[in-house]
XYZ file of C-alpha atoms in Angstrom:
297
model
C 0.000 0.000 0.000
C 1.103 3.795 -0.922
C -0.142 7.075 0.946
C -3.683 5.211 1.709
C -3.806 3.166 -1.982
C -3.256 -0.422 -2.269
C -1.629 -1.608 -5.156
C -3.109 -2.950 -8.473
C -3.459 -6.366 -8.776
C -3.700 -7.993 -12.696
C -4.155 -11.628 -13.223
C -2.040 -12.933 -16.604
C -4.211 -14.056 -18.938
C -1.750 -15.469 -21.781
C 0.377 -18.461 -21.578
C 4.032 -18.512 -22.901
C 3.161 -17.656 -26.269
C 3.920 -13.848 -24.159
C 6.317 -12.556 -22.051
C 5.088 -11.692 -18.224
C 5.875 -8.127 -19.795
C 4.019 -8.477 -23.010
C 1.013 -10.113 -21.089
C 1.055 -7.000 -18.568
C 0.906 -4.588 -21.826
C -2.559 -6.333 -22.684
C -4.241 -6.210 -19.559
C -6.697 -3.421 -19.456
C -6.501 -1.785 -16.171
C -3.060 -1.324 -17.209
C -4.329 0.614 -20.753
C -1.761 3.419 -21.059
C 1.438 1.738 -19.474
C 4.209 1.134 -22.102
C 6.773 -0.914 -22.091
C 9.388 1.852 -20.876
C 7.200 2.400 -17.943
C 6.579 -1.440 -16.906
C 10.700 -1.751 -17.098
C 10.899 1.466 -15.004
C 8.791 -0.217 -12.653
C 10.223 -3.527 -12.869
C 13.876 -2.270 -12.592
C 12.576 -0.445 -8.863
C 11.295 -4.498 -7.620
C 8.032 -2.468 -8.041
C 6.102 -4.995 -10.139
C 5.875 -8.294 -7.913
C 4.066 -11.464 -7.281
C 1.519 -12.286 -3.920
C 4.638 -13.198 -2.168
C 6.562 -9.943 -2.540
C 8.967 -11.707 -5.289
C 10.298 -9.218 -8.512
C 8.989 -10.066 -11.248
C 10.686 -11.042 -14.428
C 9.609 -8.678 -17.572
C 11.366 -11.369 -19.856
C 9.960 -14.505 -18.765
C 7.336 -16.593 -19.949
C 3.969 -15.918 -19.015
C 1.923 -18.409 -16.875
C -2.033 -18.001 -17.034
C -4.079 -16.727 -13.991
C -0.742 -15.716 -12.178
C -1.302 -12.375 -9.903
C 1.398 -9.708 -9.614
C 1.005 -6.615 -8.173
C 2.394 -2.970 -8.767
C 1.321 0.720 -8.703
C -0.260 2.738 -11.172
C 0.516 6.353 -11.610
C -2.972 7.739 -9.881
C -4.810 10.623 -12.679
C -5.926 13.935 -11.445
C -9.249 13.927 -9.807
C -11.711 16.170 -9.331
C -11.745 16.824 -4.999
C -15.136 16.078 -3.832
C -15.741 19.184 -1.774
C -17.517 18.118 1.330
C -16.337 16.355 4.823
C -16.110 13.042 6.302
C -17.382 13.476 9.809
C -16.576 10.413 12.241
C -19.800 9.520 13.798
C -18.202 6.692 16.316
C -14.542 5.193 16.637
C -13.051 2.878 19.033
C -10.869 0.363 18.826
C -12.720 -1.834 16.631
C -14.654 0.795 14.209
C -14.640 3.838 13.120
C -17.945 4.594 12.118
C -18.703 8.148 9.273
C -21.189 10.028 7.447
C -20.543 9.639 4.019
C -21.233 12.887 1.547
C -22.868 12.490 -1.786
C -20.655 11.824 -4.810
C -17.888 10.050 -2.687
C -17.310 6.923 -3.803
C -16.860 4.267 -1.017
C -13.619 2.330 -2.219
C -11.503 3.153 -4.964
C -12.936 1.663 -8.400
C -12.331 2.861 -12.211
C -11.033 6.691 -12.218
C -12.499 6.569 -8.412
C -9.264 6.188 -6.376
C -8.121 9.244 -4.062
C -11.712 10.537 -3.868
C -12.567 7.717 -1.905
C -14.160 7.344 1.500
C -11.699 4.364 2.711
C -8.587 6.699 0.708
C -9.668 9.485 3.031
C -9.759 7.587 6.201
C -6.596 5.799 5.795
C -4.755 9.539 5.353
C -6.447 11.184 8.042
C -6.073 8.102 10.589
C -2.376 7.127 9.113
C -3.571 3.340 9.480
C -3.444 1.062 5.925
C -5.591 -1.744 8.193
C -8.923 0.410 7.416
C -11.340 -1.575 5.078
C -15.195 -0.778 4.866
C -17.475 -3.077 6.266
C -19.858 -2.695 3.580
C -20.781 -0.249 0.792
C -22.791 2.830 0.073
C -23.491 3.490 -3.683
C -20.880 6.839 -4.920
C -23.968 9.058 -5.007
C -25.556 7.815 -1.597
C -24.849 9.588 1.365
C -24.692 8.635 4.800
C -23.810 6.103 7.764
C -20.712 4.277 6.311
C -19.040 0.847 8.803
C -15.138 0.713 8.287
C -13.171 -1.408 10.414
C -9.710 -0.995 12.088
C -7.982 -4.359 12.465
C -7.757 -7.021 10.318
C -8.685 -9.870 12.786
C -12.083 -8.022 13.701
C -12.930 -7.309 9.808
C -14.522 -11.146 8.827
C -17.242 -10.171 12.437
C -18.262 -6.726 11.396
C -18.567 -7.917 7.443
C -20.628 -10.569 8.365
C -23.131 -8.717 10.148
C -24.263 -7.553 6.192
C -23.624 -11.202 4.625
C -25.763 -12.200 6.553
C -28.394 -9.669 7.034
C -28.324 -9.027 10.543
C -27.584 -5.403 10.294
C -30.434 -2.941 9.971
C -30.460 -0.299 7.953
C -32.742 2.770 7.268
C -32.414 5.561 4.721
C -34.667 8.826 3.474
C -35.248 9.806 0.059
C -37.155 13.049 -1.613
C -39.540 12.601 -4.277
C -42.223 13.625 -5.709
C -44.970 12.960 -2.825
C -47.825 10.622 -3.116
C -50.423 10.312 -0.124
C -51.294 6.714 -1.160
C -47.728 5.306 0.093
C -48.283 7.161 3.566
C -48.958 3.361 4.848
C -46.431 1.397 4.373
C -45.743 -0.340 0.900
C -43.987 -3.434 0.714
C -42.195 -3.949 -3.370
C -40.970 -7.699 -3.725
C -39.395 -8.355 -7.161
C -36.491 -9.510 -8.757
C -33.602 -7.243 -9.513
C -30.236 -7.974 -11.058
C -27.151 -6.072 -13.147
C -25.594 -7.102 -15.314
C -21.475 -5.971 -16.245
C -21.833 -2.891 -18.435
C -25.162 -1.952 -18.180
C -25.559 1.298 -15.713
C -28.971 0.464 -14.327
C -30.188 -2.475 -13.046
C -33.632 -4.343 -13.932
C -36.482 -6.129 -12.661
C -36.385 -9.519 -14.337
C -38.949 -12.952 -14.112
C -38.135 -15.032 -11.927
C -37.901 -15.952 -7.826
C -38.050 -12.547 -5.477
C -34.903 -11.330 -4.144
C -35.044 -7.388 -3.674
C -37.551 -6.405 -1.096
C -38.008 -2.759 0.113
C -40.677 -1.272 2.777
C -41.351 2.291 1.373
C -43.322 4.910 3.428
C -44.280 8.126 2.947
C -43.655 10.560 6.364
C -43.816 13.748 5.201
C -44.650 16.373 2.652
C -43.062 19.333 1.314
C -44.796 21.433 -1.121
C -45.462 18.934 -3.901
C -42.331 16.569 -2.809
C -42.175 14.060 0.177
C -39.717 12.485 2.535
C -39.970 8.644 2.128
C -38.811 6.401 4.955
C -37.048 3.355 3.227
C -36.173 0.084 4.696
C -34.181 -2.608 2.414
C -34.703 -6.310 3.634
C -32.436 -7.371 0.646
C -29.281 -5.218 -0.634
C -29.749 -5.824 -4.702
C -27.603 -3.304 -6.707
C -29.592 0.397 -6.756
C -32.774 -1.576 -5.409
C -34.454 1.464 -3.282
C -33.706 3.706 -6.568
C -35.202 1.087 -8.714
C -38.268 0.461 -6.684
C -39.199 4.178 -5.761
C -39.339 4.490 -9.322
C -41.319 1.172 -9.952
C -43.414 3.291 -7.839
C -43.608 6.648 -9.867
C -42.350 8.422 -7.707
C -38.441 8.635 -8.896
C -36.123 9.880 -6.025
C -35.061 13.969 -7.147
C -32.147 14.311 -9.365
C -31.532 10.108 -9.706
C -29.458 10.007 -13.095
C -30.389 6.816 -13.835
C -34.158 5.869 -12.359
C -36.163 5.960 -14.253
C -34.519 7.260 -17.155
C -30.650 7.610 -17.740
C -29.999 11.438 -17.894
C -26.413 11.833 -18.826
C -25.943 15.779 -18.704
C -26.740 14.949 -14.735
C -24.704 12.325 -14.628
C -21.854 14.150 -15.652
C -22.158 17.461 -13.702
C -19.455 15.567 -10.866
C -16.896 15.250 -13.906
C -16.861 18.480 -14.423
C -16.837 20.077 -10.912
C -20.715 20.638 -9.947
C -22.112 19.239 -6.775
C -24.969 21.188 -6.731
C -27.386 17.919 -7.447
C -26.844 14.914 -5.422
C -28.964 11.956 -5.642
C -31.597 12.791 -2.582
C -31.214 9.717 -0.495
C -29.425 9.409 2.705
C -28.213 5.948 4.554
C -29.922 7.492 7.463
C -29.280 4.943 10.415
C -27.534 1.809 11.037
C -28.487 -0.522 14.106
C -26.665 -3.924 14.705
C -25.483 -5.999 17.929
C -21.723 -5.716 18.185
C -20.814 -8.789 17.086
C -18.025 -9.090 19.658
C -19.566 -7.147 22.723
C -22.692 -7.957 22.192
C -23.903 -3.920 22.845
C -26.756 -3.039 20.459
C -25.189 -0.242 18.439
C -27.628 2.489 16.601
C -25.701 5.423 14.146
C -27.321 8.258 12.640
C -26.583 10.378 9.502
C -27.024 13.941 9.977
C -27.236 14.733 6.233
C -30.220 16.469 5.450
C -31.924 14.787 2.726
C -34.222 17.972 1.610
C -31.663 20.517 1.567
């Protein structure tokens, strides 16, 4: 790990028809690299294999062999908003997430990261997120701080066991001021943005309730029983009633999409991982956290 960032990790694909160097060259998280820069790299023991070994540029490749090295991180856009810590002990450190900051580093995502962030500010490379909160979600984010603590906490979303509440604004509807249960089937596939309902056995189940109205908008109460890919975006618009400024629910509105890229914050997704309730899976205390984003403003 460097300054917060773990290294890259790219799985050979080609057999010794190709070099370990020529096999690097054609992986794509490494589009951009040339060869200089791999023997740069290679030359500093920077390029090595899961047991810390240099590797050899001019070797034959072996398929599904893992080495390691760092990429030269691009330019990102800051994300202009804090990362309050909600909770920490030794065990967890527990924050509320702003919009538009992605969880864990993942395609041009890397610095602009909650878990990037942490790891500077608490100068500890043991920090890994207990679960996720979608890039434009904000809210109560689990990290934890030792390794040999980090299977407990995880587990407590595996399996379900942790509750979890959010808020959303959108356009209000008095009929969904009781309590409507959605049951469906949602799944994503690689490459496509938004995710679908599909036939087939239920496995995305929301309770969606209406608690309060605004002019013509409302604040919905949302409670996931199942954690499916963009499932509360996806059923609030099965709903019609899309959550405000969603840039993919329930249709994909790219000029939106892209106002991050190029600096404006000024329309985050309204939807807030408002609380988080769980019994500490190695004191047994019954833990609740709170978001204090505001979801309306």
């Amino acid at each position: 790990m460097r300054d917060g960032v773990d290294a890259t990790r790219v799985v050979l694909r080609s057999g010794p028809e190709l070099t370990v160097g020529q096999a690097l060259l054609a992986a794509p998280v490494l589009a951009g690299l040339t060869a200089d820069d791999l023997g740069r790299r290679a030359a500093a023991g920077e390029i090595v294999d899961a047991d810390g070994r240099p590797a050899d540029l001019a070797a034959p490749s072996s398929r599904n062999v893992s080495l390691y090295l760092y990429r030269d991180l691009d330019d990102e856009i800051a994300v202009p908003f804090d990362l309050p810590v909600i909770h920490r002990d030794e065990n967890i450190v527990v924050v509320d997430k702003p919009h538009f900051l992605a969880t864990m580093p993942r395609g041009r995502h890397v610095t602009e990261t909650a878990l990037v962030r942490l790891r500077r500010e608490l100068g500890s490379d043991t920090v890994s997120p207990a679960h996720r909160l979608d890039r434009l979600t904000a809210g109560v984010l689990l990290f934890t701080l030792r390794p040999e603590v980090r299977a407990a906490y995880q587990d407590l979303f595996a399996s379900r066991t942790a509750r979890k509440e959010y808020l959303a604004l959108a356009p209000a509807d008095e009929a969904l001021a009781s309590t409507v249960t959605v049951r469906d089937r949602i799944e994503k596939t690689a490459g496509d943005l938004r995710a679908l309902v599909v036939d087939g056995p239920v496995n995305a189940v929301s309770d969606i309730t209406l608690t309060e109205v605004l002019g013509g908008l409302g604040v919905y109460r949302l409670v996931p029983h199942t954690g499916r890919t963009h499932q509360l975006r996806l059923h609030m618009a099965s709903l019609g009633v899309p959550i405000v400024d969603d840039p993919l629910y329930p249709d994909v509105r790219p000029g939106l999409a892209a106002l991050p890229d190029h600096g404006d914050f000024t329309r985050p997704l309204r939807l807030v991982a408002r609380a988080l309730e769980f019994t500490d899976p190695l004191t047994g205390e019954e833990r609740r956290f709170e978001s204090r984003r505001p979801v309306s403003g």
